Amino acid sequence: MLLLLINTGLVIFLLMQRNRSHAHHTASRHQDAFDRMALTLQYTEAQKEQHRALRKDHMDRMLPLYDSIRQAKVLLYSRTSIVEESDSIFINYMAKINAWQTRINQSNYAYYKKVRALLTPEQQPRYDSLLIRMIERGRRDSSQRR
C-alpha cells in the first residue's frame, strides 16, 4: 500500500513538473501557428479577433481532456507489472481514454467548421488546404517506413 502511495505521488509530481516546463513553449508555438494562419489566409482584424475567441474557448475545453488522457496513461502504464490486459482496471482505463479521444476528435471537427464559417469564400479553399497540411504535418505514411 505504501509503495502504491509513493508511486502515485511520484506520478503526480512528474505530471506537474512536465506541465510547468512545457507551458511557455506550447503557448509560443500555438501563437506562431495562429500568426502564420492569419498571414496565409489574409485575415481581417475582425476575423483575427473572432478566431482568437473561438480558439481560446476551444482550448479551454480541450486542455482538461488532454490532461485526463495523459494522467490515465501514466497511471495505467505505471502499473504494467501488476495489471493484465484482461483486467477490469485495464479495460476501464482504455474505455476512458477512448471516450476522451472521441470527444477531442468531435470537438476539433466542430471547431474547424466554426473557423471555416468565419472566412470569405475566397479564403475557404486556402483554409481547407492549410487544414490538411496541418493534419499531415511531420507524418510519414506507415508504408514508407524503413
mmCIF file with all atom_site columns, C-alpha atoms in Angstrom, residues 2 37 110 112 137:
data_model
loop_
_atom_site.group_PDB
_atom_site.id
_atom_site.type_symbol
_atom_site.label_atom_id
_atom_site.label_alt_id
_atom_site.label_comp_id
_atom_site.label_asym_id
_atom_site.label_entity_id
_atom_site.label_seq_id
_atom_site.pdbx_PDB_ins_code
_atom_site.Cartn_x
_atom_site.Cartn_y
_atom_site.Cartn_z
_atom_site.occupancy
_atom_site.B_iso_or_equiv
_atom_site.pdbx_formal_charge
_atom_site.auth_seq_id
_atom_site.auth_comp_id
_atom_site.auth_asym_id
_atom_site.auth_atom_id
_atom_site.pdbx_PDB_model_num
ATOM 1 C CA . LEU A 1 2   ? 2.831   2.375  0.871   1.00 0.00 ? 2   LEU A CA 1
ATOM 2 C CA . MET A 1 37  ? -2.509  31.139 -40.498 1.00 0.00 ? 37  MET A CA 1
ATOM 3 C CA . ALA A 1 110 ? -16.705 21.268 -34.878 1.00 0.00 ? 110 ALA A CA 1
ATOM 4 C CA . TYR A 1 112 ? -12.556 23.647 -37.664 1.00 0.00 ? 112 TYR A CA 1
ATOM 5 C CA . ARG A 1 137 ? 2.487   17.746 -40.768 1.00 0.00 ? 137 ARG A CA 1
#
